[in-house]
């Protein structure tokens, strides 16, 4: 019988279809003393918003539950809820539990289940029913389905018929009160219709039937204003409509934009023979062709249909691809490009500035003519005699060589015992003297080349020096060469405290300047050969000096630091100008023989041309070289300048300077001269122009000097 | 067109053929034509030996097939073509190689001897077989140019110009093989780059780096010319005494603005000088006047005059050899420009015997033999040198380093 027994919950009517089973629920611990526990979440009745009066009535019961959850003042509460039926209150003894809203499992292992109002333990009822007893009770007790266990006291409570009915009503979502009608007709206090009787019976005010003084005043003001003409009557509205002639200003003969831009719709291909219902046999596909057509991708097919032959036009069936084709046609029209591409019709030739052609700017060096071989290491510096017959070169192989220009013959080799950083031939044609930078000293060498009278005279000038009476403090030491050195040509040695990196002569040939690789104010020194006297022109160091230059005509002195070129007036002893080079690191500098233009080469492969009259910024920045510039040079007579770079090329440019101050210099690159092999990432180290001919010399890291003519 | 009618003509009586028009294949080249002529000659003369010929049409050498040549020269192929033929000038071979231990700056050859100037400050005399006969040492600097003045069986006079600003006139006793400095010609203020002796052998002219031309007497005398500043330079005087008597110039021609690179006598009265100032100037040797100026656009290295064709040839610092007519007064007319060198043309020389031939040496290490009748390409390249060619002279291609 146990096995046959159905679950009691299901067997018991009346149970809601989807609702919670009351016996189960009542056995679960919701923590409520009241038997009607499952209403943990009171659902507001429908229509509560507008029927608060009756809602208050039905809410009375619910509120008392909430109040029960919120605090435990049960007595008060019970008194407040007259709606509670009196039979729900335990009649004899109040065994209400005072433990509060705690999980009742905590009392699982105790014999009691809590404490009553008097502080006495409430003992659990003796329950020793086993499963069989429970089953028997379920089978035999007809009120089993309406028996619930009070969790707080552990006692079984049998629900009355009213309570069961209430549970059912609430489960169905109905109001607890049977007599409450949620759908009562509403009665308005006021009606929207106009009634014959007023709402109030109050007599009208006096002011409602005597004329208003304020209004009279306002009206008289308005009347006065109208009389005075301050207020004018409204203008009658002109109701003739206004139109704008959009096309009034249009030239009737002009082609309108939309017509100009007219793009005709793509035309459909006209049907051909293959589309005929009875095409000639050569248009019909053979079996293989048909197979091939089927295997092709639809996009790749030459025809998008298979030509078919019909006996007569009547036999032609409806065209199955009609919709498809119409759709594709629509796509064609829709995707057809409607915008004509506007191309800017500019001749690229027009964008190039008008420069004369290089061959109109002849003469300039074009081909390599001679190679001066002999140095075994990189040739750092070059200089040429004022007559243009001799060339001097200094190299890292610790020698200085003198060459005959026209035959590339090495006339003399002078070992100097150190890397030669710079050489400079005295520009005065009556003095035959070469200044050579070797480590910490500047050697003044008489090469004994050319006119005997000249170099004899030079020696005489040097020997005729008479030392002054009192010793003067000098930043350097002037030492006369030993006889051994004298036989080699060395006449004077100017010993500096640090390594010398550049030497340059003044145009008159008496003064020369040397640059010392130092960071102090002793970087630049100016020496006078005839008096053997040196001075330090600068009190302060303004940065690492790269190179210095004398102005060819005026008493100016140019000092190039890494970023700037400063121009000093030697007579007034002041800074005249400061040129911003716009380069990162100036490597070399050359001055136009006219003296108003300077070019600066920099290690960031730029060449800056300064016009001293124009601005302190470069007039032009030429970026022809691919690598760092090592040297720049101007020609003495021809409008040429050249730059040598680490990329192994010499670029010769035409740089015409006009006497007319209004005309800017004309700079045209005319020739790229190649020839030097790149050694140790170094290409051309120095460039130099011949003093009279349009020839350029370049010395390279490959140990050669090349002459381009 | 397969055939052309041609008529052959020659100046040389020995190889004359009948003056009849021949029909020759249009595509025939010089070898074919040469074979044809030889066949004709062999038919006329049984013991004729095969001779290679060269052919000229309207004064131009035939260097390609006949028909293409006529097309390029715009000669009608309808008419009878007159073809001149000459014996082919065979390629010269270097016969002798004379080794110096330094650069040779100049060379001048005669029938018996060769005179060379050298960068080791000496001049040398060589026999034609290449034997060194004499070393003339006396200069204190590089010898830039040398020239023969007079040649006898007993003694010869020769000149050497040097970078030490002097020209020395030497007498060479052939029998005793002794050389003696007769005169030291001083007056130049730069290295003397070029000397030239006039045809009578009594005067010579020198061109120097100091832009001057000076004319000197080449006749040895015993008296010393007065030197203006002799007292100031005792040391120089010592040297002078060693090297012979001082001589001062007869005349000084100034007018060049740059160094004079080459001088020559075009005839007894006329001096021609080439300079770095891009001009060739013609001077009257008697009065010292400038007669005319030919202006080029490059530095002239060398100039040569041929009395046979009366033209000047110049070598300059570009790749071209230019031919000038010195008689033209406007002075800027280049008759012809011969281009084949790849370096500076350092030296040109006309053939003393042949009207059309000249030789040129260049810094591209090649000596070229030219014929003015074929201006497109040289006749022969003489590529025997291993370094720069500085000077050339005829009689033997005696140029070397």
PDB file of N, CA, C and O in Angstrom, chain A residues 145-180:
ATOM      1  N   UNK A 145      -5.126  17.199   5.121  1.00  0.00           N
ATOM      2  CA  UNK A 145      -4.690  18.184   4.110  1.00  0.00           C
ATOM      3  C   UNK A 145      -4.776  19.607   4.626  1.00  0.00           C
ATOM      4  O   UNK A 145      -4.121  20.491   4.126  1.00  0.00           O
ATOM      5  N   UNK A 146      -5.675  19.795   5.689  1.00  0.00           N
ATOM      6  CA  UNK A 146      -5.770  21.151   6.183  1.00  0.00           C
ATOM      7  C   UNK A 146      -5.035  21.310   7.517  1.00  0.00           C
ATOM      8  O   UNK A 146      -5.203  22.269   8.216  1.00  0.00           O
ATOM      9  N   UNK A 147      -4.200  20.369   7.839  1.00  0.00           N
ATOM     10  CA  UNK A 147      -3.408  20.461   9.059  1.00  0.00           C
ATOM     11  C   UNK A 147      -2.032  21.038   8.716  1.00  0.00           C
ATOM     12  O   UNK A 147      -1.378  20.555   7.796  1.00  0.00           O
ATOM     13  N   UNK A 148      -1.675  22.046   9.430  1.00  0.00           N
ATOM     14  CA  UNK A 148      -0.343  22.616   9.210  1.00  0.00           C
ATOM     15  C   UNK A 148       0.403  22.609  10.529  1.00  0.00           C
ATOM     16  O   UNK A 148      -0.223  22.544  11.594  1.00  0.00           O
ATOM     17  N   UNK A 149       1.674  22.682  10.443  1.00  0.00           N
ATOM     18  CA  UNK A 149       2.478  22.686  11.658  1.00  0.00           C
ATOM     19  C   UNK A 149       2.963  24.115  11.883  1.00  0.00           C
ATOM     20  O   UNK A 149       3.494  24.759  10.970  1.00  0.00           O
ATOM     21  N   UNK A 150       2.759  24.557  13.106  1.00  0.00           N
ATOM     22  CA  UNK A 150       3.286  25.879  13.435  1.00  0.00           C
ATOM     23  C   UNK A 150       4.758  25.705  13.744  1.00  0.00           C
ATOM     24  O   UNK A 150       5.134  24.987  14.668  1.00  0.00           O
ATOM     25  N   UNK A 151       5.551  26.363  12.958  1.00  0.00           N
ATOM     26  CA  UNK A 151       6.997  26.190  13.109  1.00  0.00           C
ATOM     27  C   UNK A 151       7.475  26.737  14.440  1.00  0.00           C
ATOM     28  O   UNK A 151       8.437  26.273  15.017  1.00  0.00           O
ATOM     29  N   UNK A 152       6.809  27.767  14.910  1.00  0.00           N
ATOM     30  CA  UNK A 152       7.301  28.436  16.096  1.00  0.00           C
ATOM     31  C   UNK A 152       7.000  27.627  17.356  1.00  0.00           C
ATOM     32  O   UNK A 152       7.729  27.709  18.327  1.00  0.00           O
ATOM     33  N   UNK A 153       5.902  26.908  17.306  1.00  0.00           N
ATOM     34  CA  UNK A 153       5.563  26.154  18.499  1.00  0.00           C
ATOM     35  C   UNK A 153       5.656  24.662  18.274  1.00  0.00           C
ATOM     36  O   UNK A 153       5.713  23.893  19.237  1.00  0.00           O
ATOM     37  N   UNK A 154       5.663  24.257  17.023  1.00  0.00           N
ATOM     38  CA  UNK A 154       5.739  22.847  16.721  1.00  0.00           C
ATOM     39  C   UNK A 154       4.391  22.158  16.822  1.00  0.00           C
ATOM     40  O   UNK A 154       4.306  20.955  16.623  1.00  0.00           O
ATOM     41  N   UNK A 155       3.349  22.967  17.077  1.00  0.00           N
ATOM     42  CA  UNK A 155       2.038  22.320  17.241  1.00  0.00           C
ATOM     43  C   UNK A 155       1.336  22.186  15.912  1.00  0.00           C
ATOM     44  O   UNK A 155       1.585  22.964  15.002  1.00  0.00           O
ATOM     45  N   UNK A 156       0.505  21.161  15.782  1.00  0.00           N
ATOM     46  CA  UNK A 156      -0.308  20.992  14.564  1.00  0.00           C
ATOM     47  C   UNK A 156      -1.568  21.834  14.707  1.00  0.00           C
ATOM     48  O   UNK A 156      -2.204  21.873  15.761  1.00  0.00           O
ATOM     49  N   UNK A 157      -1.886  22.507  13.627  1.00  0.00           N
ATOM     50  CA  UNK A 157      -3.070  23.357  13.650  1.00  0.00           C
ATOM     51  C   UNK A 157      -3.949  22.921  12.501  1.00  0.00           C
ATOM     52  O   UNK A 157      -3.469  22.759  11.377  1.00  0.00           O
ATOM     53  N   UNK A 158      -5.158  22.790  12.776  1.00  0.00           N
ATOM     54  CA  UNK A 158      -6.102  22.418  11.727  1.00  0.00           C
ATOM     55  C   UNK A 158      -6.794  23.676  11.271  1.00  0.00           C
ATOM     56  O   UNK A 158      -7.324  24.451  12.060  1.00  0.00           O
ATOM     57  N   UNK A 159      -6.693  23.944   9.960  1.00  0.00           N
ATOM     58  CA  UNK A 159      -7.280  25.168   9.429  1.00  0.00           C
ATOM     59  C   UNK A 159      -8.779  24.989   9.345  1.00  0.00           C
ATOM     60  O   UNK A 159      -9.280  23.898   9.015  1.00  0.00           O
ATOM     61  N   UNK A 160      -9.458  26.110   9.634  1.00  0.00           N
ATOM     62  CA  UNK A 160     -10.907  26.080   9.519  1.00  0.00           C
ATOM     63  C   UNK A 160     -11.281  26.274   8.050  1.00  0.00           C
ATOM     64  O   UNK A 160     -10.422  26.582   7.213  1.00  0.00           O
ATOM     65  N   UNK A 161     -12.591  26.141   7.793  1.00  0.00           N
ATOM     66  CA  UNK A 161     -13.061  26.307   6.400  1.00  0.00           C
ATOM     67  C   UNK A 161     -12.830  27.721   5.907  1.00  0.00           C
ATOM     68  O   UNK A 161     -12.455  27.941   4.755  1.00  0.00           O
ATOM     69  N   UNK A 162     -13.043  28.710   6.787  1.00  0.00           N
ATOM     70  CA  UNK A 162     -12.842  30.102   6.370  1.00  0.00           C
ATOM     71  C   UNK A 162     -11.387  30.358   6.003  1.00  0.00           C
ATOM     72  O   UNK A 162     -11.086  31.029   5.028  1.00  0.00           O
ATOM     73  N   UNK A 163     -10.516  29.769   6.838  1.00  0.00           N
ATOM     74  CA  UNK A 163      -9.085  29.982   6.570  1.00  0.00           C
ATOM     75  C   UNK A 163      -8.698  29.356   5.233  1.00  0.00           C
ATOM     76  O   UNK A 163      -7.967  29.956   4.444  1.00  0.00           O
ATOM     77  N   UNK A 164      -9.145  28.196   4.973  1.00  0.00           N
ATOM     78  CA  UNK A 164      -8.834  27.530   3.703  1.00  0.00           C
ATOM     79  C   UNK A 164      -9.378  28.346   2.554  1.00  0.00           C
ATOM     80  O   UNK A 164      -8.689  28.561   1.542  1.00  0.00           O
ATOM     81  N   UNK A 165     -10.594  28.835   2.779  1.00  0.00           N
ATOM     82  CA  UNK A 165     -11.207  29.646   1.722  1.00  0.00           C
ATOM     83  C   UNK A 165     -10.364  30.899   1.459  1.00  0.00           C
ATOM     84  O   UNK A 165     -10.119  31.276   0.309  1.00  0.00           O
ATOM     85  N   UNK A 166      -9.910  31.512   2.531  1.00  0.00           N
ATOM     86  CA  UNK A 166      -9.081  32.708   2.389  1.00  0.00           C
ATOM     87  C   UNK A 166      -7.780  32.404   1.627  1.00  0.00           C
ATOM     88  O   UNK A 166      -7.359  33.147   0.720  1.00  0.00           O
ATOM     89  N   UNK A 167      -7.188  31.304   2.005  1.00  0.00           N
ATOM     90  CA  UNK A 167      -5.955  30.907   1.306  1.00  0.00           C
ATOM     91  C   UNK A 167      -6.211  30.760  -0.174  1.00  0.00           C
ATOM     92  O   UNK A 167      -5.455  31.264  -1.013  1.00  0.00           O
ATOM     93  N   UNK A 168      -7.278  30.084  -0.488  1.00  0.00           N
ATOM     94  CA  UNK A 168      -7.599  29.890  -1.906  1.00  0.00           C
ATOM     95  C   UNK A 168      -7.808  31.202  -2.606  1.00  0.00           C
ATOM     96  O   UNK A 168      -7.307  31.425  -3.703  1.00  0.00           O
ATOM     97  N   UNK A 169      -8.523  32.110  -1.965  1.00  0.00           N
ATOM     98  CA  UNK A 169      -8.812  33.404  -2.606  1.00  0.00           C
ATOM     99  C   UNK A 169      -7.510  34.164  -2.868  1.00  0.00           C
ATOM    100  O   UNK A 169      -7.285  34.713  -3.944  1.00  0.00           O
ATOM    101  N   UNK A 170      -6.677  34.160  -1.840  1.00  0.00           N
ATOM    102  CA  UNK A 170      -5.422  34.894  -2.012  1.00  0.00           C
ATOM    103  C   UNK A 170      -4.548  34.247  -3.089  1.00  0.00           C
ATOM    104  O   UNK A 170      -3.885  34.917  -3.850  1.00  0.00           O
ATOM    105  N   UNK A 171      -4.559  32.911  -3.130  1.00  0.00           N
ATOM    106  CA  UNK A 171      -3.794  32.244  -4.182  1.00  0.00           C
ATOM    107  C   UNK A 171      -4.314  32.608  -5.548  1.00  0.00           C
ATOM    108  O   UNK A 171      -3.565  32.683  -6.509  1.00  0.00           O
ATOM    109  N   UNK A 172      -5.561  32.840  -5.674  1.00  0.00           N
ATOM    110  CA  UNK A 172      -6.130  33.218  -6.961  1.00  0.00           C
ATOM    111  C   UNK A 172      -5.932  34.692  -7.248  1.00  0.00           C
ATOM    112  O   UNK A 172      -6.323  35.185  -8.295  1.00  0.00           O
ATOM    113  N   UNK A 173      -5.393  35.429  -6.287  1.00  0.00           N
ATOM    114  CA  UNK A 173      -5.155  36.854  -6.505  1.00  0.00           C
ATOM    115  C   UNK A 173      -6.374  37.675  -6.189  1.00  0.00           C
ATOM    116  O   UNK A 173      -6.501  38.802  -6.638  1.00  0.00           O
ATOM    117  N   UNK A 174      -7.318  37.163  -5.442  1.00  0.00           N
ATOM    118  CA  UNK A 174      -8.528  37.910  -5.101  1.00  0.00           C
ATOM    119  C   UNK A 174      -8.361  38.565  -3.752  1.00  0.00           C
ATOM    120  O   UNK A 174      -7.396  38.310  -3.025  1.00  0.00           O
ATOM    121  N   UNK A 175      -9.224  39.445  -3.464  1.00  0.00           N
ATOM    122  CA  UNK A 175      -9.166  40.115  -2.176  1.00  0.00           C
ATOM    123  C   UNK A 175      -9.579  39.143  -1.079  1.00  0.00           C
ATOM    124  O   UNK A 175     -10.368  38.216  -1.294  1.00  0.00           O
ATOM    125  N   UNK A 176      -9.067  39.391   0.051  1.00  0.00           N
ATOM    126  CA  UNK A 176      -9.363  38.492   1.169  1.00  0.00           C
ATOM    127  C   UNK A 176     -10.843  38.590   1.598  1.00  0.00           C
ATOM    128  O   UNK A 176     -11.459  37.579   1.943  1.00  0.00           O
ATOM    129  N   UNK A 177     -11.369  39.791   1.508  1.00  0.00           N
ATOM    130  CA  UNK A 177     -12.760  39.989   1.901  1.00  0.00           C
ATOM    131  C   UNK A 177     -13.683  39.521   0.794  1.00  0.00           C
ATOM    132  O   UNK A 177     -13.520  39.933  -0.356  1.00  0.00           O
ATOM    133  N   UNK A 178     -14.587  38.703   1.120  1.00  0.00           N
ATOM    134  CA  UNK A 178     -15.491  38.146   0.106  1.00  0.00           C
ATOM    135  C   UNK A 178     -16.401  39.229  -0.426  1.00  0.00           C
ATOM    136  O   UNK A 178     -16.699  39.271  -1.614  1.00  0.00           O
ATOM    137  N   UNK A 179     -16.709  40.165   0.410  1.00  0.00           N
ATOM    138  CA  UNK A 179     -17.739  41.131   0.009  1.00  0.00           C
ATOM    139  C   UNK A 179     -17.165  42.325  -0.667  1.00  0.00           C
ATOM    140  O   UNK A 179     -17.893  43.210  -1.091  1.00  0.00           O
ATOM    141  N   UNK A 180     -15.889  42.446  -0.729  1.00  0.00           N
ATOM    142  CA  UNK A 180     -15.286  43.614  -1.374  1.00  0.00           C
ATOM    143  C   UNK A 180     -15.394  43.490  -2.893  1.00  0.00           C
ATOM    144  O   UNK A 180     -15.009  42.493  -3.485  1.00  0.00           O
TER     145      UNK A 180
END
